[in-house]
Amino acid sequence: FLGMYAPGFVSGSFIKAKGVEKSIALSVVIFLAAPLIVVIFTKDDASSNNAGVAPWYIALILYGMGWNFAYSAASMWVMKVYATAPHWKQKVQAANECLVFLFSGALILSTGYIYGAGGKGLEGWKTLNYSLFGLIGLLMLLVVAAVRIKHRKKEEEESNKDGLRR
């Protein structure tokens, strides 16, 4: 809970100072750190009852922090989409909320299957964390593609302005 909402006191300022893209990049790095900590620092032996709990708590806090920065930045990014066309506001917001709901629901439902496929106990949780690397990779590709498209549009607009000036 604290990992998800406590960063809200600084995430808005960070987004305002550094921009949406850097905030999403930070969230990707935080999302990547969480399963890495679990995979690297969790002990496999059953004799260490609570010795392996700290990495899980740290990872949960990091997941919450990554979610906060990503969700806040993505919300601002969505607002920028319809800034030049306010008549699209309701449709863009509705499409965004629908996609967030569908992907969240699909991922929540799939965690049980992924856990079960990995085995019982610690093996299932580790399998779940390994599967997150693929999702984080997909997130990275989507962010890079969106940033490239944005920069390409910006370059085209600048070249069009230069062409009009001549």
XYZ file of N, CA and C in Angstrom:
498
model
N 0.822 -1.194 0.000
C 0.000 0.000 0.000
C 0.865 1.257 0.000
N 1.844 1.305 0.902
C 2.721 2.478 0.961
C 3.555 2.615 -0.305
N 3.986 1.473 -0.849
C 4.766 1.523 -2.078
C 3.978 2.085 -3.246
N 2.665 1.859 -3.245
C 1.835 2.335 -4.349
C 1.467 3.808 -4.213
N 1.154 4.236 -3.001
C 0.580 5.578 -2.853
C 1.523 6.614 -2.248
N 2.490 6.217 -1.445
C 3.423 7.187 -0.858
C 4.234 7.933 -1.925
N 4.667 7.270 -3.008
C 5.401 8.021 -4.035
C 4.572 9.102 -4.722
N 3.256 9.066 -4.537
C 2.387 10.084 -5.125
C 2.725 11.489 -4.662
N 3.368 11.602 -3.501
C 3.760 12.915 -3.006
C 4.900 13.521 -3.828
N 5.675 12.675 -4.510
C 6.801 13.175 -5.311
C 6.669 12.880 -6.801
N 5.824 11.921 -7.181
C 5.763 11.537 -8.595
C 5.268 12.669 -9.487
N 4.303 13.446 -9.013
C 3.813 14.570 -9.811
C 4.897 15.604 -10.062
N 5.665 15.919 -9.025
C 6.767 16.875 -9.175
C 7.841 16.326 -10.103
N 8.105 15.022 -9.974
C 9.111 14.398 -10.834
C 8.672 14.452 -12.293
N 7.405 14.148 -12.548
C 6.897 14.171 -13.921
C 6.951 15.589 -14.478
N 6.598 16.554 -13.657
C 6.615 17.945 -14.105
C 8.037 18.405 -14.418
N 8.998 17.976 -13.596
C 10.387 18.398 -13.788
C 11.089 17.635 -14.908
N 10.882 16.331 -14.975
C 11.640 15.488 -15.910
C 10.867 15.077 -17.151
N 9.549 15.109 -17.072
C 8.747 14.732 -18.228
C 8.160 13.340 -18.106
N 7.172 13.090 -18.940
C 6.441 11.828 -18.915
C 7.335 10.654 -19.315
N 8.125 10.830 -20.354
C 8.946 9.725 -20.847
C 9.961 9.268 -19.813
N 10.606 10.214 -19.136
C 11.600 9.838 -18.125
C 10.936 9.194 -16.916
N 9.734 9.614 -16.602
C 9.013 8.992 -15.493
C 8.653 7.552 -15.834
N 8.215 7.319 -17.047
C 7.886 5.949 -17.454
C 9.154 5.107 -17.533
N 10.242 5.704 -17.998
C 11.515 4.973 -18.017
C 11.941 4.597 -16.595
N 11.768 5.512 -15.649
C 12.077 5.215 -14.250
C 11.202 4.075 -13.742
N 9.934 4.090 -14.100
C 9.057 3.015 -13.637
C 9.466 1.668 -14.225
N 9.936 1.656 -15.474
C 10.402 0.410 -16.076
C 11.624 -0.113 -15.320
N 12.536 0.781 -14.965
C 13.721 0.375 -14.205
C 13.308 -0.175 -12.839
N 12.369 0.490 -12.182
C 11.895 0.011 -10.875
C 11.189 -1.336 -11.029
N 10.350 -1.461 -12.075
C 9.673 -2.737 -12.328
C 10.684 -3.852 -12.580
N 11.779 -3.547 -13.246
C 12.803 -4.550 -13.529
C 13.576 -4.932 -12.277
N 13.792 -3.971 -11.380
C 14.549 -4.238 -10.150
C 13.797 -5.194 -9.229
N 12.478 -5.101 -9.187
C 11.691 -5.907 -8.251
C 11.861 -7.421 -8.459
N 11.602 -7.961 -9.653
C 11.790 -9.410 -9.791
C 13.259 -9.822 -9.733
N 14.160 -8.912 -10.133
C 15.585 -9.234 -10.018
C 15.967 -9.471 -8.564
N 15.486 -8.636 -7.679
C 15.778 -8.795 -6.255
C 15.254 -10.134 -5.750
N 14.039 -10.486 -6.139
C 13.462 -11.758 -5.696
C 14.264 -12.933 -6.225
N 14.580 -12.898 -7.514
C 15.280 -14.025 -8.130
C 16.695 -14.170 -7.574
N 17.374 -13.065 -7.346
C 18.760 -13.124 -6.895
C 18.869 -13.438 -5.402
N 18.027 -12.842 -4.576
C 18.219 -12.919 -3.125
C 17.321 -13.907 -2.386
N 16.446 -14.615 -3.064
C 15.598 -15.592 -2.381
C 16.340 -16.917 -2.289
N 16.339 -17.476 -1.090
C 17.007 -18.761 -0.863
C 16.047 -19.896 -1.194
N 16.577 -20.950 -1.777
C 15.751 -22.079 -2.175
C 15.545 -23.105 -1.059
N 16.389 -23.073 -0.046
C 16.282 -24.101 0.981
C 15.135 -23.797 1.952
N 14.463 -24.835 2.365
C 13.299 -24.686 3.239
C 13.694 -24.415 4.690
N 14.968 -24.597 5.028
C 15.393 -24.416 6.413
C 15.411 -22.949 6.831
N 15.465 -22.036 5.865
C 15.499 -20.612 6.204
C 14.091 -20.044 6.137
N 13.299 -20.282 7.179
C 11.883 -19.927 7.184
C 11.625 -18.480 6.803
N 12.058 -17.536 7.604
C 11.777 -16.135 7.337
C 12.966 -15.391 6.752
N 14.058 -16.075 6.517
C 15.249 -15.403 5.992
C 15.001 -14.876 4.582
N 14.097 -15.510 3.837
C 13.857 -15.100 2.466
C 12.677 -14.164 2.291
N 12.121 -13.641 3.374
C 10.945 -12.793 3.276
C 11.303 -11.366 2.879
N 12.432 -10.860 3.326
C 12.818 -9.469 3.054
C 12.855 -9.145 1.554
N 13.445 -9.993 0.712
C 13.422 -9.662 -0.725
C 12.012 -9.535 -1.299
N 11.076 -10.332 -0.782
C 9.701 -10.268 -1.260
C 9.054 -8.952 -0.857
N 9.286 -8.515 0.370
C 8.734 -7.233 0.824
C 9.321 -6.071 0.033
N 10.634 -6.128 -0.178
C 11.295 -5.063 -0.950
C 10.735 -5.037 -2.376
N 10.555 -6.214 -2.967
C 10.016 -6.291 -4.328
C 8.598 -5.733 -4.392
N 7.772 -6.051 -3.397
C 6.402 -5.521 -3.390
C 6.392 -4.000 -3.289
N 7.271 -3.452 -2.476
C 7.373 -1.992 -2.372
C 7.819 -1.401 -3.706
N 8.797 -2.047 -4.349
C 9.270 -1.559 -5.648
C 8.179 -1.660 -6.718
N 7.423 -2.748 -6.707
C 6.311 -2.863 -7.660
C 5.325 -1.721 -7.468
N 5.031 -1.407 -6.218
C 4.115 -0.300 -5.929
C 4.655 1.031 -6.409
N 5.949 1.261 -6.174
C 6.565 2.514 -6.631
C 6.548 2.603 -8.155
N 6.885 1.504 -8.804
C 6.867 1.487 -10.267
C 5.474 1.739 -10.798
N 4.473 1.122 -10.154
C 3.088 1.342 -10.567
C 2.705 2.806 -10.438
N 3.091 3.445 -9.328
C 2.713 4.834 -9.100
C 3.290 5.743 -10.182
N 4.568 5.603 -10.453
C 5.193 6.456 -11.478
C 4.626 6.157 -12.863
N 4.415 4.875 -13.162
C 3.887 4.515 -14.481
C 2.453 4.992 -14.662
N 1.616 4.773 -13.652
C 0.209 5.148 -13.772
C 0.048 6.665 -13.842
N 0.797 7.386 -13.021
C 0.708 8.850 -13.041
C 1.193 9.409 -14.373
N 2.322 8.902 -14.846
C 2.860 9.391 -16.123
C 1.965 8.998 -17.287
N 1.448 7.782 -17.273
C 0.564 7.347 -18.360
C -0.721 8.174 -18.381
N -1.225 8.531 -17.200
C -2.422 9.376 -17.145
C -2.155 10.739 -17.773
N -0.983 11.283 -17.499
C -0.637 12.573 -18.100
C -0.406 12.433 -19.606
N 0.152 11.302 -20.007
C 0.391 11.056 -21.431
C -0.945 10.962 -22.168
N -1.921 10.316 -21.571
C -3.248 10.218 -22.180
C -3.870 11.601 -22.318
N -3.687 12.442 -21.301
C -4.233 13.799 -21.376
C -3.604 14.586 -22.524
N -2.331 14.337 -22.803
C -1.663 15.034 -23.905
C -2.209 14.595 -25.261
N -2.737 13.373 -25.322
C -3.263 12.857 -26.584
C -4.416 13.712 -27.075
N -5.301 14.075 -26.186
C -6.463 14.845 -26.601
C -6.329 16.338 -26.291
N -5.139 16.806 -25.976
C -4.948 18.231 -25.683
C -5.249 19.092 -26.907
N -4.888 18.614 -28.073
C -5.132 19.388 -29.293
C -6.507 19.118 -29.892
N -7.168 18.085 -29.418
C -8.503 17.747 -29.918
C -9.413 17.404 -28.739
N -9.888 18.409 -28.013
C -10.689 18.150 -26.810
C -11.983 17.369 -27.072
N -12.461 17.385 -28.295
C -13.692 16.646 -28.592
C -13.481 15.130 -28.509
N -12.229 14.673 -28.495
C -11.912 13.257 -28.369
C -11.726 12.827 -26.914
N -11.818 13.763 -25.977
C -11.500 13.488 -24.576
C -12.229 12.259 -24.030
N -13.544 12.226 -24.173
C -14.319 11.128 -23.595
C -13.957 9.783 -24.231
N -13.772 9.776 -25.530
C -13.463 8.518 -26.206
C -12.065 8.014 -25.852
N -11.102 8.922 -25.773
C -9.738 8.523 -25.417
C -9.694 8.020 -23.983
N -10.338 8.739 -23.065
C -10.364 8.309 -21.669
C -11.077 6.963 -21.528
N -12.179 6.799 -22.227
C -12.927 5.541 -22.149
C -12.098 4.382 -22.697
N -11.438 4.585 -23.826
C -10.600 3.536 -24.404
C -9.448 3.192 -23.456
N -8.839 4.200 -22.858
C -7.743 3.968 -21.921
C -8.217 3.169 -20.716
N -9.324 3.585 -20.112
C -9.839 2.884 -18.933
C -10.228 1.447 -19.272
N -10.811 1.255 -20.438
C -11.206 -0.084 -20.860
C -9.979 -0.983 -21.035
N -8.941 -0.465 -21.693
C -7.725 -1.255 -21.897
C -7.026 -1.554 -20.574
N -6.954 -0.578 -19.689
C -6.343 -0.807 -18.372
C -7.108 -1.897 -17.630
N -8.437 -1.822 -17.643
C -9.266 -2.823 -16.978
C -9.058 -4.205 -17.582
N -9.068 -4.307 -18.913
C -8.929 -5.607 -19.571
C -7.561 -6.231 -19.312
N -6.492 -5.439 -19.460
C -5.153 -5.975 -19.228
C -4.944 -6.334 -17.762
N -5.420 -5.490 -16.861
C -5.285 -5.796 -15.426
C -6.026 -7.081 -15.086
N -7.239 -7.201 -15.565
C -8.016 -8.410 -15.304
C -7.359 -9.655 -15.862
N -6.870 -9.571 -17.090
C -6.212 -10.716 -17.715
C -4.953 -11.122 -16.943
N -4.180 -10.136 -16.522
C -2.958 -10.448 -15.783
C -3.262 -10.993 -14.386
N -4.273 -10.456 -13.737
C -4.652 -10.958 -12.407
C -5.111 -12.410 -12.505
N -5.939 -12.706 -13.507
C -6.414 -14.075 -13.663
C -5.305 -15.036 -14.080
N -4.336 -14.559 -14.841
C -3.270 -15.443 -15.315
C -2.243 -15.769 -14.240
N -2.161 -14.975 -13.185
C -1.143 -15.248 -12.165
C -1.343 -16.608 -11.505
N -2.576 -16.992 -11.280
C -2.831 -18.305 -10.684
C -2.362 -19.437 -11.574
N -2.574 -19.300 -12.861
C -2.139 -20.333 -13.802
C -0.619 -20.387 -13.902
N 0.008 -19.217 -13.936
C 1.472 -19.180 -14.012
C 2.079 -19.767 -12.748
N 1.520 -19.406 -11.590
C 1.994 -19.955 -10.318
C 1.857 -21.473 -10.313
N 0.695 -21.967 -10.726
C 0.456 -23.409 -10.748
C 1.372 -24.136 -11.720
N 1.684 -23.502 -12.841
C 2.568 -24.124 -13.820
C 3.992 -24.245 -13.290
N 4.370 -23.346 -12.391
C 5.725 -23.373 -11.838
C 5.891 -24.355 -10.706
N 4.819 -24.859 -10.177
C 4.901 -25.788 -9.050
C 4.325 -25.147 -7.809
N 4.394 -25.869 -6.742
C 3.858 -25.374 -5.477
C 4.946 -24.642 -4.699
N 4.524 -23.712 -3.876
C 5.456 -23.021 -2.984
C 6.356 -22.048 -3.695
N 7.602 -22.047 -3.298
C 8.580 -21.080 -3.793
C 8.813 -21.193 -5.299
N 8.765 -22.410 -5.834
C 8.997 -22.589 -7.274
C 7.944 -21.849 -8.093
N 6.700 -21.907 -7.658
C 5.625 -21.205 -8.362
C 5.808 -19.701 -8.332
N 6.218 -19.178 -7.172
C 6.434 -17.733 -7.063
C 7.605 -17.288 -7.922
N 8.652 -18.111 -7.955
C 9.796 -17.750 -8.801
C 9.405 -17.782 -10.281
N 8.602 -18.756 -10.675
C 8.133 -18.816 -12.061
C 7.328 -17.571 -12.400
N 6.507 -17.157 -11.469
C 5.715 -15.940 -11.665
C 6.625 -14.732 -11.850
N 7.682 -14.640 -11.064
C 8.623 -13.526 -11.206
C 9.405 -13.614 -12.505
N 9.782 -14.825 -12.927
C 10.472 -14.957 -14.214
C 9.568 -14.508 -15.363
N 8.287 -14.817 -15.271
C 7.370 -14.417 -16.346
C 7.241 -12.894 -16.424
N 7.486 -12.212 -15.317
C 7.399 -10.751 -15.326
C 8.483 -10.128 -16.202
N 9.612 -10.804 -16.343
C 10.659 -10.259 -17.211
C 10.165 -10.094 -18.640
N 9.369 -11.042 -19.116
C 8.804 -10.925 -20.456
C 7.835 -9.758 -20.562
N 7.000 -9.576 -19.550
C 6.051 -8.454 -19.556
C 6.785 -7.111 -19.460
N 7.826 -7.066 -18.670
C 8.605 -5.828 -18.558
C 9.314 -5.539 -19.878
N 9.797 -6.597 -20.542
C 10.397 -6.412 -21.861
C 9.401 -5.861 -22.861
N 8.175 -6.376 -22.822
C 7.113 -5.869 -23.697
C 6.824 -4.405 -23.376
N 6.767 -4.074 -22.097
C 6.557 -2.689 -21.682
C 7.668 -1.794 -22.209
N 8.903 -2.270 -22.115
C 10.032 -1.479 -22.620
C 9.905 -1.231 -24.115
N 9.529 -2.260 -24.865
C 9.357 -2.102 -26.317
C 8.263 -1.097 -26.640
N 7.146 -1.163 -25.924
C 6.049 -0.228 -26.161
C 6.453 1.208 -25.851
N 7.175 1.398 -24.765
C 7.608 2.747 -24.394
C 8.600 3.290 -25.415
N 9.556 2.465 -25.820
C 10.536 2.906 -26.825
C 9.835 3.248 -28.135
N 8.888 2.422 -28.551
C 8.147 2.699 -29.789
C 7.360 3.999 -29.678
N 6.698 4.215 -28.561
C 5.913 5.444 -28.388
C 6.805 6.674 -28.381
N 7.938 6.596 -27.726
C 8.865 7.736 -27.686
C 9.433 8.001 -29.071
N 9.765 6.947 -29.810
C 10.297 7.127 -31.174
C 9.256 7.769 -32.085
N 8.024 7.324 -31.970
C 6.957 7.915 -32.793
C 6.796 9.385 -32.448
N 6.837 9.702 -31.162
C 6.693 11.092 -30.732
C 7.834 11.950 -31.274
N 9.056 11.451 -31.173
C 10.203 12.225 -31.664
C 10.184 12.353 -33.184
N 9.736 11.308 -33.869
C 9.636 11.365 -35.326
C 8.613 12.419 -35.746
N 7.476 12.468 -35.048
C 6.452 13.489 -35.339
C 6.997 14.885 -35.088
N 7.731 15.025 -33.993
C 8.295 16.323 -33.640
C 9.299 16.782 -34.712
N 10.122 15.858 -35.197
C 11.080 16.190 -36.255
C 10.359 16.574 -37.539
N 9.280 15.866 -37.865
C 8.510 16.194 -39.064
C 7.882 17.578 -38.956
N 7.347 17.895 -37.778
C 6.758 19.216 -37.569
C 7.809 20.316 -37.700
N 8.997 20.068 -37.156
C 10.066 21.057 -37.254
C 10.546 21.224 -38.683
N 10.630 20.126 -39.423
C 11.062 20.233 -40.817
C 9.998 20.927 -41.661
N 8.717 20.709 -41.332
C 7.631 21.420 -42.031
C 7.668 22.896 -41.737
N 7.974 23.268 -40.482
C 8.091 24.685 -40.126
C 9.256 25.324 -40.856
N 10.383 24.587 -40.940
C 11.551 25.127 -41.671
C 11.233 25.296 -43.142
N 10.469 24.378 -43.703
C 10.088 24.467 -45.112
C 9.159 25.641 -45.368
N 8.305 25.973 -44.419
C 7.392 27.098 -44.561
C 8.114 28.441 -44.423
N 9.196 28.460 -43.664
C 9.945 29.697 -43.441
C 10.737 30.138 -44.679
N 11.066 29.184 -45.504
C 11.923 29.500 -46.666
C 11.160 30.128 -47.747
